């Protein structure tokens, strides 16, 4: 499953994904995992949609610890004695989990649902299921329109070639 969450929210994310997938089954959707791309796919409604749950995180500037400062100082001092130590890996930022989840379905067209201060995604599942079904219909219509356009271009290609002949010998000559 495409879950990008911390340990603290893993159980909630798994329960949310399980409930959502079970709620989509009556609408004809099934889930499968594309291990090559690392994506979870919803197959149904004549199309395939990606689905993922990501936990939002906040970023703060990192304040080096005493050990990190000592390691950095040792690194700079090593130049005075002619030895060269390895530069310590001191992060620039600290990342903090928020516990807020974002559910994303589809790539284009796509929809996102976020936890908010007032409500969690979990409480809006019935509306989300209806929106996913609508999104699948919109994507299928878009794919059918693109297929019709491609077929029309194939049919018009010979006619266009007669209307605008290209003399490759003249263009290819090195005058």
mmCIF file with all atom_site columns, N, CA and C in Angstrom, residues 64-122:
data_model
loop_
_atom_site.group_PDB
_atom_site.id
_atom_site.type_symbol
_atom_site.label_atom_id
_atom_site.label_alt_id
_atom_site.label_comp_id
_atom_site.label_asym_id
_atom_site.label_entity_id
_atom_site.label_seq_id
_atom_site.pdbx_PDB_ins_code
_atom_site.Cartn_x
_atom_site.Cartn_y
_atom_site.Cartn_z
_atom_site.occupancy
_atom_site.B_iso_or_equiv
_atom_site.pdbx_formal_charge
_atom_site.auth_seq_id
_atom_site.auth_comp_id
_atom_site.auth_asym_id
_atom_site.auth_atom_id
_atom_site.pdbx_PDB_model_num
ATOM 1   N N  . UNK A 1 64  ? 22.244  22.180 16.283  1.00 0.00 ? 64  UNK A N  1
ATOM 2   C CA . UNK A 1 64  ? 23.213  21.099 16.484  1.00 0.00 ? 64  UNK A CA 1
ATOM 3   C C  . UNK A 1 64  ? 23.359  20.724 17.955  1.00 0.00 ? 64  UNK A C  1
ATOM 4   N N  . UNK A 1 65  ? 23.470  19.422 18.198  1.00 0.00 ? 65  UNK A N  1
ATOM 5   C CA . UNK A 1 65  ? 23.690  18.929 19.559  1.00 0.00 ? 65  UNK A CA 1
ATOM 6   C C  . UNK A 1 65  ? 25.159  19.128 19.930  1.00 0.00 ? 65  UNK A C  1
ATOM 7   N N  . UNK A 1 66  ? 25.494  18.921 21.209  1.00 0.00 ? 66  UNK A N  1
ATOM 8   C CA . UNK A 1 66  ? 26.901  19.043 21.637  1.00 0.00 ? 66  UNK A CA 1
ATOM 9   C C  . UNK A 1 66  ? 27.778  18.069 20.872  1.00 0.00 ? 66  UNK A C  1
ATOM 10  N N  . UNK A 1 67  ? 27.294  16.849 20.705  1.00 0.00 ? 67  UNK A N  1
ATOM 11  C CA . UNK A 1 67  ? 28.085  15.838 19.995  1.00 0.00 ? 67  UNK A CA 1
ATOM 12  C C  . UNK A 1 67  ? 28.320  16.261 18.541  1.00 0.00 ? 67  UNK A C  1
ATOM 13  N N  . UNK A 1 68  ? 27.310  16.848 17.908  1.00 0.00 ? 68  UNK A N  1
ATOM 14  C CA . UNK A 1 68  ? 27.474  17.296 16.519  1.00 0.00 ? 68  UNK A CA 1
ATOM 15  C C  . UNK A 1 68  ? 28.454  18.464 16.423  1.00 0.00 ? 68  UNK A C  1
ATOM 16  N N  . UNK A 1 69  ? 28.396  19.375 17.394  1.00 0.00 ? 69  UNK A N  1
ATOM 17  C CA . UNK A 1 69  ? 29.330  20.510 17.412  1.00 0.00 ? 69  UNK A CA 1
ATOM 18  C C  . UNK A 1 69  ? 30.753  20.006 17.619  1.00 0.00 ? 69  UNK A C  1
ATOM 19  N N  . UNK A 1 70  ? 30.952  19.045 18.562  1.00 0.00 ? 70  UNK A N  1
ATOM 20  C CA . UNK A 1 70  ? 32.297  18.477 18.783  1.00 0.00 ? 70  UNK A CA 1
ATOM 21  C C  . UNK A 1 70  ? 32.811  17.791 17.523  1.00 0.00 ? 70  UNK A C  1
ATOM 22  N N  . UNK A 1 71  ? 31.965  17.041 16.858  1.00 0.00 ? 71  UNK A N  1
ATOM 23  C CA . UNK A 1 71  ? 32.382  16.340 15.641  1.00 0.00 ? 71  UNK A CA 1
ATOM 24  C C  . UNK A 1 71  ? 32.768  17.340 14.557  1.00 0.00 ? 71  UNK A C  1
ATOM 25  N N  . UNK A 1 72  ? 31.987  18.418 14.413  1.00 0.00 ? 72  UNK A N  1
ATOM 26  C CA . UNK A 1 72  ? 32.308  19.443 13.418  1.00 0.00 ? 72  UNK A CA 1
ATOM 27  C C  . UNK A 1 72  ? 33.633  20.125 13.768  1.00 0.00 ? 72  UNK A C  1
ATOM 28  N N  . UNK A 1 73  ? 33.849  20.421 15.049  1.00 0.00 ? 73  UNK A N  1
ATOM 29  C CA . UNK A 1 73  ? 35.101  21.051 15.473  1.00 0.00 ? 73  UNK A CA 1
ATOM 30  C C  . UNK A 1 73  ? 36.288  20.127 15.218  1.00 0.00 ? 73  UNK A C  1
ATOM 31  N N  . UNK A 1 74  ? 36.117  18.820 15.510  1.00 0.00 ? 74  UNK A N  1
ATOM 32  C CA . UNK A 1 74  ? 37.194  17.857 15.234  1.00 0.00 ? 74  UNK A CA 1
ATOM 33  C C  . UNK A 1 74  ? 37.533  17.848 13.741  1.00 0.00 ? 74  UNK A C  1
ATOM 34  N N  . UNK A 1 75  ? 36.516  17.949 12.925  1.00 0.00 ? 75  UNK A N  1
ATOM 35  C CA . UNK A 1 75  ? 36.739  17.944 11.476  1.00 0.00 ? 75  UNK A CA 1
ATOM 36  C C  . UNK A 1 75  ? 37.589  19.151 11.076  1.00 0.00 ? 75  UNK A C  1
ATOM 37  N N  . UNK A 1 76  ? 37.234  20.351 11.549  1.00 0.00 ? 76  UNK A N  1
ATOM 38  C CA . UNK A 1 76  ? 37.996  21.546 11.192  1.00 0.00 ? 76  UNK A CA 1
ATOM 39  C C  . UNK A 1 76  ? 39.399  21.529 11.818  1.00 0.00 ? 76  UNK A C  1
ATOM 40  N N  . UNK A 1 77  ? 39.535  20.970 13.027  1.00 0.00 ? 77  UNK A N  1
ATOM 41  C CA . UNK A 1 77  ? 40.848  20.878 13.670  1.00 0.00 ? 77  UNK A CA 1
ATOM 42  C C  . UNK A 1 77  ? 41.756  19.896 12.942  1.00 0.00 ? 77  UNK A C  1
ATOM 43  N N  . UNK A 1 78  ? 41.174  18.925 12.274  1.00 0.00 ? 78  UNK A N  1
ATOM 44  C CA . UNK A 1 78  ? 41.991  17.919 11.588  1.00 0.00 ? 78  UNK A CA 1
ATOM 45  C C  . UNK A 1 78  ? 42.818  18.541 10.463  1.00 0.00 ? 78  UNK A C  1
ATOM 46  N N  . UNK A 1 79  ? 42.412  19.686 9.934   1.00 0.00 ? 79  UNK A N  1
ATOM 47  C CA . UNK A 1 79  ? 43.174  20.347 8.871   1.00 0.00 ? 79  UNK A CA 1
ATOM 48  C C  . UNK A 1 79  ? 44.477  20.929 9.404   1.00 0.00 ? 79  UNK A C  1
ATOM 49  N N  . UNK A 1 80  ? 44.498  21.326 10.690  1.00 0.00 ? 80  UNK A N  1
ATOM 50  C CA . UNK A 1 80  ? 45.707  21.917 11.255  1.00 0.00 ? 80  UNK A CA 1
ATOM 51  C C  . UNK A 1 80  ? 46.828  20.907 11.395  1.00 0.00 ? 80  UNK A C  1
ATOM 52  N N  . UNK A 1 81  ? 46.479  19.657 11.625  1.00 0.00 ? 81  UNK A N  1
ATOM 53  C CA . UNK A 1 81  ? 47.506  18.639 11.825  1.00 0.00 ? 81  UNK A CA 1
ATOM 54  C C  . UNK A 1 81  ? 47.806  17.881 10.532  1.00 0.00 ? 81  UNK A C  1
ATOM 55  N N  . UNK A 1 82  ? 47.162  18.280 9.440   1.00 0.00 ? 82  UNK A N  1
ATOM 56  C CA . UNK A 1 82  ? 47.449  17.658 8.149   1.00 0.00 ? 82  UNK A CA 1
ATOM 57  C C  . UNK A 1 82  ? 46.614  16.423 7.863   1.00 0.00 ? 82  UNK A C  1
ATOM 58  N N  . UNK A 1 83  ? 45.834  15.986 8.793   1.00 0.00 ? 83  UNK A N  1
ATOM 59  C CA . UNK A 1 83  ? 44.957  14.842 8.549   1.00 0.00 ? 83  UNK A CA 1
ATOM 60  C C  . UNK A 1 83  ? 43.607  15.373 8.081   1.00 0.00 ? 83  UNK A C  1
ATOM 61  N N  . UNK A 1 84  ? 42.912  14.528 7.399   1.00 0.00 ? 84  UNK A N  1
ATOM 62  C CA . UNK A 1 84  ? 41.587  14.980 6.952   1.00 0.00 ? 84  UNK A CA 1
ATOM 63  C C  . UNK A 1 84  ? 40.553  13.974 7.411   1.00 0.00 ? 84  UNK A C  1
ATOM 64  N N  . UNK A 1 85  ? 39.719  14.401 8.329   1.00 0.00 ? 85  UNK A N  1
ATOM 65  C CA . UNK A 1 85  ? 38.657  13.540 8.823   1.00 0.00 ? 85  UNK A CA 1
ATOM 66  C C  . UNK A 1 85  ? 37.429  13.623 7.926   1.00 0.00 ? 85  UNK A C  1
ATOM 67  N N  . UNK A 1 86  ? 36.441  12.853 8.273   1.00 0.00 ? 86  UNK A N  1
ATOM 68  C CA . UNK A 1 86  ? 35.208  12.853 7.498   1.00 0.00 ? 86  UNK A CA 1
ATOM 69  C C  . UNK A 1 86  ? 34.262  13.900 8.072   1.00 0.00 ? 86  UNK A C  1
ATOM 70  N N  . UNK A 1 87  ? 33.636  14.670 7.185   1.00 0.00 ? 87  UNK A N  1
ATOM 71  C CA . UNK A 1 87  ? 32.734  15.728 7.634   1.00 0.00 ? 87  UNK A CA 1
ATOM 72  C C  . UNK A 1 87  ? 31.506  15.101 8.287   1.00 0.00 ? 87  UNK A C  1
ATOM 73  N N  . UNK A 1 88  ? 31.121  15.597 9.455   1.00 0.00 ? 88  UNK A N  1
ATOM 74  C CA . UNK A 1 88  ? 29.955  15.018 10.137  1.00 0.00 ? 88  UNK A CA 1
ATOM 75  C C  . UNK A 1 88  ? 28.661  15.387 9.408   1.00 0.00 ? 88  UNK A C  1
ATOM 76  N N  . UNK A 1 89  ? 27.746  14.474 9.430   1.00 0.00 ? 89  UNK A N  1
ATOM 77  C CA . UNK A 1 89  ? 26.460  14.702 8.780   1.00 0.00 ? 89  UNK A CA 1
ATOM 78  C C  . UNK A 1 89  ? 25.513  15.359 9.774   1.00 0.00 ? 89  UNK A C  1
ATOM 79  N N  . UNK A 1 90  ? 25.424  16.678 9.727   1.00 0.00 ? 90  UNK A N  1
ATOM 80  C CA . UNK A 1 90  ? 24.551  17.437 10.614  1.00 0.00 ? 90  UNK A CA 1
ATOM 81  C C  . UNK A 1 90  ? 23.369  17.910 9.784   1.00 0.00 ? 90  UNK A C  1
ATOM 82  N N  . UNK A 1 91  ? 22.158  17.482 10.133  1.00 0.00 ? 91  UNK A N  1
ATOM 83  C CA . UNK A 1 91  ? 21.000  17.873 9.326   1.00 0.00 ? 91  UNK A CA 1
ATOM 84  C C  . UNK A 1 91  ? 20.720  19.367 9.431   1.00 0.00 ? 91  UNK A C  1
ATOM 85  N N  . UNK A 1 92  ? 20.145  19.911 8.372   1.00 0.00 ? 92  UNK A N  1
ATOM 86  C CA . UNK A 1 92  ? 19.786  21.328 8.357   1.00 0.00 ? 92  UNK A CA 1
ATOM 87  C C  . UNK A 1 92  ? 18.412  21.544 9.007   1.00 0.00 ? 92  UNK A C  1
ATOM 88  N N  . UNK A 1 93  ? 17.548  20.531 8.904   1.00 0.00 ? 93  UNK A N  1
ATOM 89  C CA . UNK A 1 93  ? 16.191  20.647 9.428   1.00 0.00 ? 93  UNK A CA 1
ATOM 90  C C  . UNK A 1 93  ? 15.824  19.444 10.275  1.00 0.00 ? 93  UNK A C  1
ATOM 91  N N  . UNK A 1 94  ? 14.869  19.641 11.172  1.00 0.00 ? 94  UNK A N  1
ATOM 92  C CA . UNK A 1 94  ? 14.238  18.561 11.920  1.00 0.00 ? 94  UNK A CA 1
ATOM 93  C C  . UNK A 1 94  ? 12.806  18.459 11.413  1.00 0.00 ? 94  UNK A C  1
ATOM 94  N N  . UNK A 1 95  ? 12.334  17.242 11.233  1.00 0.00 ? 95  UNK A N  1
ATOM 95  C CA . UNK A 1 95  ? 10.991  17.000 10.725  1.00 0.00 ? 95  UNK A CA 1
ATOM 96  C C  . UNK A 1 95  ? 10.127  16.453 11.848  1.00 0.00 ? 95  UNK A C  1
ATOM 97  N N  . UNK A 1 96  ? 8.910   17.010 12.002  1.00 0.00 ? 96  UNK A N  1
ATOM 98  C CA . UNK A 1 96  ? 8.019   16.639 13.094  1.00 0.00 ? 96  UNK A CA 1
ATOM 99  C C  . UNK A 1 96  ? 6.682   16.168 12.523  1.00 0.00 ? 96  UNK A C  1
ATOM 100 N N  . UNK A 1 97  ? 6.244   14.950 12.864  1.00 0.00 ? 97  UNK A N  1
ATOM 101 C CA . UNK A 1 97  ? 4.942   14.470 12.381  1.00 0.00 ? 97  UNK A CA 1
ATOM 102 C C  . UNK A 1 97  ? 3.811   15.275 13.010  1.00 0.00 ? 97  UNK A C  1
ATOM 103 N N  . UNK A 1 98  ? 2.748   15.475 12.240  1.00 0.00 ? 98  UNK A N  1
ATOM 104 C CA . UNK A 1 98  ? 1.608   16.240 12.738  1.00 0.00 ? 98  UNK A CA 1
ATOM 105 C C  . UNK A 1 98  ? 0.420   15.347 13.080  1.00 0.00 ? 98  UNK A C  1
ATOM 106 N N  . UNK A 1 99  ? 0.398   14.130 12.540  1.00 0.00 ? 99  UNK A N  1
ATOM 107 C CA . UNK A 1 99  ? -0.744  13.256 12.752  1.00 0.00 ? 99  UNK A CA 1
ATOM 108 C C  . UNK A 1 99  ? -1.881  13.536 11.776  1.00 0.00 ? 99  UNK A C  1
ATOM 109 N N  . UNK A 1 100 ? -1.757  14.588 10.950  1.00 0.00 ? 100 UNK A N  1
ATOM 110 C CA . UNK A 1 100 ? -2.789  14.919 9.963   1.00 0.00 ? 100 UNK A CA 1
ATOM 111 C C  . UNK A 1 100 ? -2.504  14.156 8.664   1.00 0.00 ? 100 UNK A C  1
ATOM 112 N N  . UNK A 1 101 ? -3.539  13.516 8.146   1.00 0.00 ? 101 UNK A N  1
ATOM 113 C CA . UNK A 1 101 ? -3.387  12.697 6.949   1.00 0.00 ? 101 UNK A CA 1
ATOM 114 C C  . UNK A 1 101 ? -3.976  13.394 5.729   1.00 0.00 ? 101 UNK A C  1
ATOM 115 N N  . UNK A 1 102 ? -3.412  13.072 4.563   1.00 0.00 ? 102 UNK A N  1
ATOM 116 C CA . UNK A 1 102 ? -3.924  13.530 3.281   1.00 0.00 ? 102 UNK A CA 1
ATOM 117 C C  . UNK A 1 102 ? -4.158  12.312 2.418   1.00 0.00 ? 102 UNK A C  1
ATOM 118 N N  . UNK A 1 103 ? -5.369  12.181 1.894   1.00 0.00 ? 103 UNK A N  1
ATOM 119 C CA . UNK A 1 103 ? -5.730  11.095 0.975   1.00 0.00 ? 103 UNK A CA 1
ATOM 120 C C  . UNK A 1 103 ? -5.741  11.677 -0.424  1.00 0.00 ? 103 UNK A C  1
ATOM 121 N N  . UNK A 1 104 ? -4.976  11.076 -1.337  1.00 0.00 ? 104 UNK A N  1
ATOM 122 C CA . UNK A 1 104 ? -4.915  11.536 -2.723  1.00 0.00 ? 104 UNK A CA 1
ATOM 123 C C  . UNK A 1 104 ? -5.353  10.396 -3.627  1.00 0.00 ? 104 UNK A C  1
ATOM 124 N N  . UNK A 1 105 ? -6.268  10.699 -4.545  1.00 0.00 ? 105 UNK A N  1
ATOM 125 C CA . UNK A 1 105 ? -6.759  9.712  -5.504  1.00 0.00 ? 105 UNK A CA 1
ATOM 126 C C  . UNK A 1 105 ? -6.596  10.283 -6.910  1.00 0.00 ? 105 UNK A C  1
ATOM 127 N N  . UNK A 1 106 ? -5.975  9.494  -7.807  1.00 0.00 ? 106 UNK A N  1
ATOM 128 C CA . UNK A 1 106 ? -5.801  9.900  -9.195  1.00 0.00 ? 106 UNK A CA 1
ATOM 129 C C  . UNK A 1 106 ? -4.580  10.772 -9.383  1.00 0.00 ? 106 UNK A C  1
ATOM 130 N N  . UNK A 1 107 ? -4.189  10.912 -10.654 1.00 0.00 ? 107 UNK A N  1
ATOM 131 C CA . UNK A 1 107 ? -3.075  11.794 -10.967 1.00 0.00 ? 107 UNK A CA 1
ATOM 132 C C  . UNK A 1 107 ? -3.574  13.012 -11.746 1.00 0.00 ? 107 UNK A C  1
ATOM 133 N N  . UNK A 1 108 ? -4.323  12.757 -12.840 1.00 0.00 ? 108 UNK A N  1
ATOM 134 C CA . UNK A 1 108 ? -5.012  13.857 -13.517 1.00 0.00 ? 108 UNK A CA 1
ATOM 135 C C  . UNK A 1 108 ? -6.178  13.288 -14.265 1.00 0.00 ? 108 UNK A C  1
ATOM 136 N N  . UNK A 1 109 ? -7.383  13.607 -13.930 1.00 0.00 ? 109 UNK A N  1
ATOM 137 C CA . UNK A 1 109 ? -7.794  14.460 -12.830 1.00 0.00 ? 109 UNK A CA 1
ATOM 138 C C  . UNK A 1 109 ? -7.546  13.793 -11.482 1.00 0.00 ? 109 UNK A C  1
ATOM 139 N N  . UNK A 1 110 ? -7.438  14.583 -10.451 1.00 0.00 ? 110 UNK A N  1
ATOM 140 C CA . UNK A 1 110 ? -7.166  14.033 -9.123  1.00 0.00 ? 110 UNK A CA 1
ATOM 141 C C  . UNK A 1 110 ? -7.972  14.775 -8.070  1.00 0.00 ? 110 UNK A C  1
ATOM 142 N N  . UNK A 1 111 ? -8.036  14.184 -6.887  1.00 0.00 ? 111 UNK A N  1
ATOM 143 C CA . UNK A 1 111 ? -8.704  14.800 -5.739  1.00 0.00 ? 111 UNK A CA 1
ATOM 144 C C  . UNK A 1 111 ? -7.869  14.536 -4.501  1.00 0.00 ? 111 UNK A C  1
ATOM 145 N N  . UNK A 1 112 ? -7.920  15.483 -3.567  1.00 0.00 ? 112 UNK A N  1
ATOM 146 C CA . UNK A 1 112 ? -7.227  15.345 -2.282  1.00 0.00 ? 112 UNK A CA 1
ATOM 147 C C  . UNK A 1 112 ? -8.195  15.674 -1.162  1.00 0.00 ? 112 UNK A C  1
ATOM 148 N N  . UNK A 1 113 ? -8.065  14.921 -0.084  1.00 0.00 ? 113 UNK A N  1
ATOM 149 C CA . UNK A 1 113 ? -8.829  15.191 1.129   1.00 0.00 ? 113 UNK A CA 1
ATOM 150 C C  . UNK A 1 113 ? -7.838  15.254 2.277   1.00 0.00 ? 113 UNK A C  1
ATOM 151 N N  . UNK A 1 114 ? -7.977  16.261 3.138   1.00 0.00 ? 114 UNK A N  1
ATOM 152 C CA . UNK A 1 114 ? -7.071  16.461 4.271   1.00 0.00 ? 114 UNK A CA 1
ATOM 153 C C  . UNK A 1 114 ? -7.824  16.392 5.589   1.00 0.00 ? 114 UNK A C  1
ATOM 154 N N  . UNK A 1 115 ? -7.124  15.936 6.618   1.00 0.00 ? 115 UNK A N  1
ATOM 155 C CA . UNK A 1 115 ? -7.640  16.114 7.977   1.00 0.00 ? 115 UNK A CA 1
ATOM 156 C C  . UNK A 1 115 ? -7.655  17.610 8.245   1.00 0.00 ? 115 UNK A C  1
ATOM 157 N N  . UNK A 1 116 ? -8.671  18.074 8.943   1.00 0.00 ? 116 UNK A N  1
ATOM 158 C CA . UNK A 1 116 ? -8.718  19.484 9.324   1.00 0.00 ? 116 UNK A CA 1
ATOM 159 C C  . UNK A 1 116 ? -8.862  19.572 10.838  1.00 0.00 ? 116 UNK A C  1
ATOM 160 N N  . UNK A 1 117 ? -8.851  20.798 11.332  1.00 0.00 ? 117 UNK A N  1
ATOM 161 C CA . UNK A 1 117 ? -9.023  20.996 12.774  1.00 0.00 ? 117 UNK A CA 1
ATOM 162 C C  . UNK A 1 117 ? -10.378 20.478 13.239  1.00 0.00 ? 117 UNK A C  1
ATOM 163 N N  . UNK A 1 118 ? -11.394 20.615 12.370  1.00 0.00 ? 118 UNK A N  1
ATOM 164 C CA . UNK A 1 118 ? -12.764 20.256 12.755  1.00 0.00 ? 118 UNK A CA 1
ATOM 165 C C  . UNK A 1 118 ? -13.143 18.818 12.443  1.00 0.00 ? 118 UNK A C  1
ATOM 166 N N  . UNK A 1 119 ? -12.556 18.236 11.397  1.00 0.00 ? 119 UNK A N  1
ATOM 167 C CA . UNK A 1 119 ? -12.961 16.869 11.044  1.00 0.00 ? 119 UNK A CA 1
ATOM 168 C C  . UNK A 1 119 ? -11.797 16.082 10.448  1.00 0.00 ? 119 UNK A C  1
ATOM 169 N N  . UNK A 1 120 ? -11.857 14.783 10.668  1.00 0.00 ? 120 UNK A N  1
ATOM 170 C CA . UNK A 1 120 ? -10.869 13.872 10.115  1.00 0.00 ? 120 UNK A CA 1
ATOM 171 C C  . UNK A 1 120 ? -11.423 13.271 8.827   1.00 0.00 ? 120 UNK A C  1
ATOM 172 N N  . UNK A 1 121 ? -10.534 12.775 7.992   1.00 0.00 ? 121 UNK A N  1
ATOM 173 C CA . UNK A 1 121 ? -10.941 12.127 6.748   1.00 0.00 ? 121 UNK A CA 1
ATOM 174 C C  . UNK A 1 121 ? -11.898 10.973 7.061   1.00 0.00 ? 121 UNK A C  1
ATOM 175 N N  . UNK A 1 122 ? -11.647 10.273 8.142   1.00 0.00 ? 122 UNK A N  1
ATOM 176 C CA . UNK A 1 122 ? -12.434 9.103  8.526   1.00 0.00 ? 122 UNK A CA 1
ATOM 177 C C  . UNK A 1 122 ? -13.934 9.409  8.588   1.00 0.00 ? 122 UNK A C  1
#
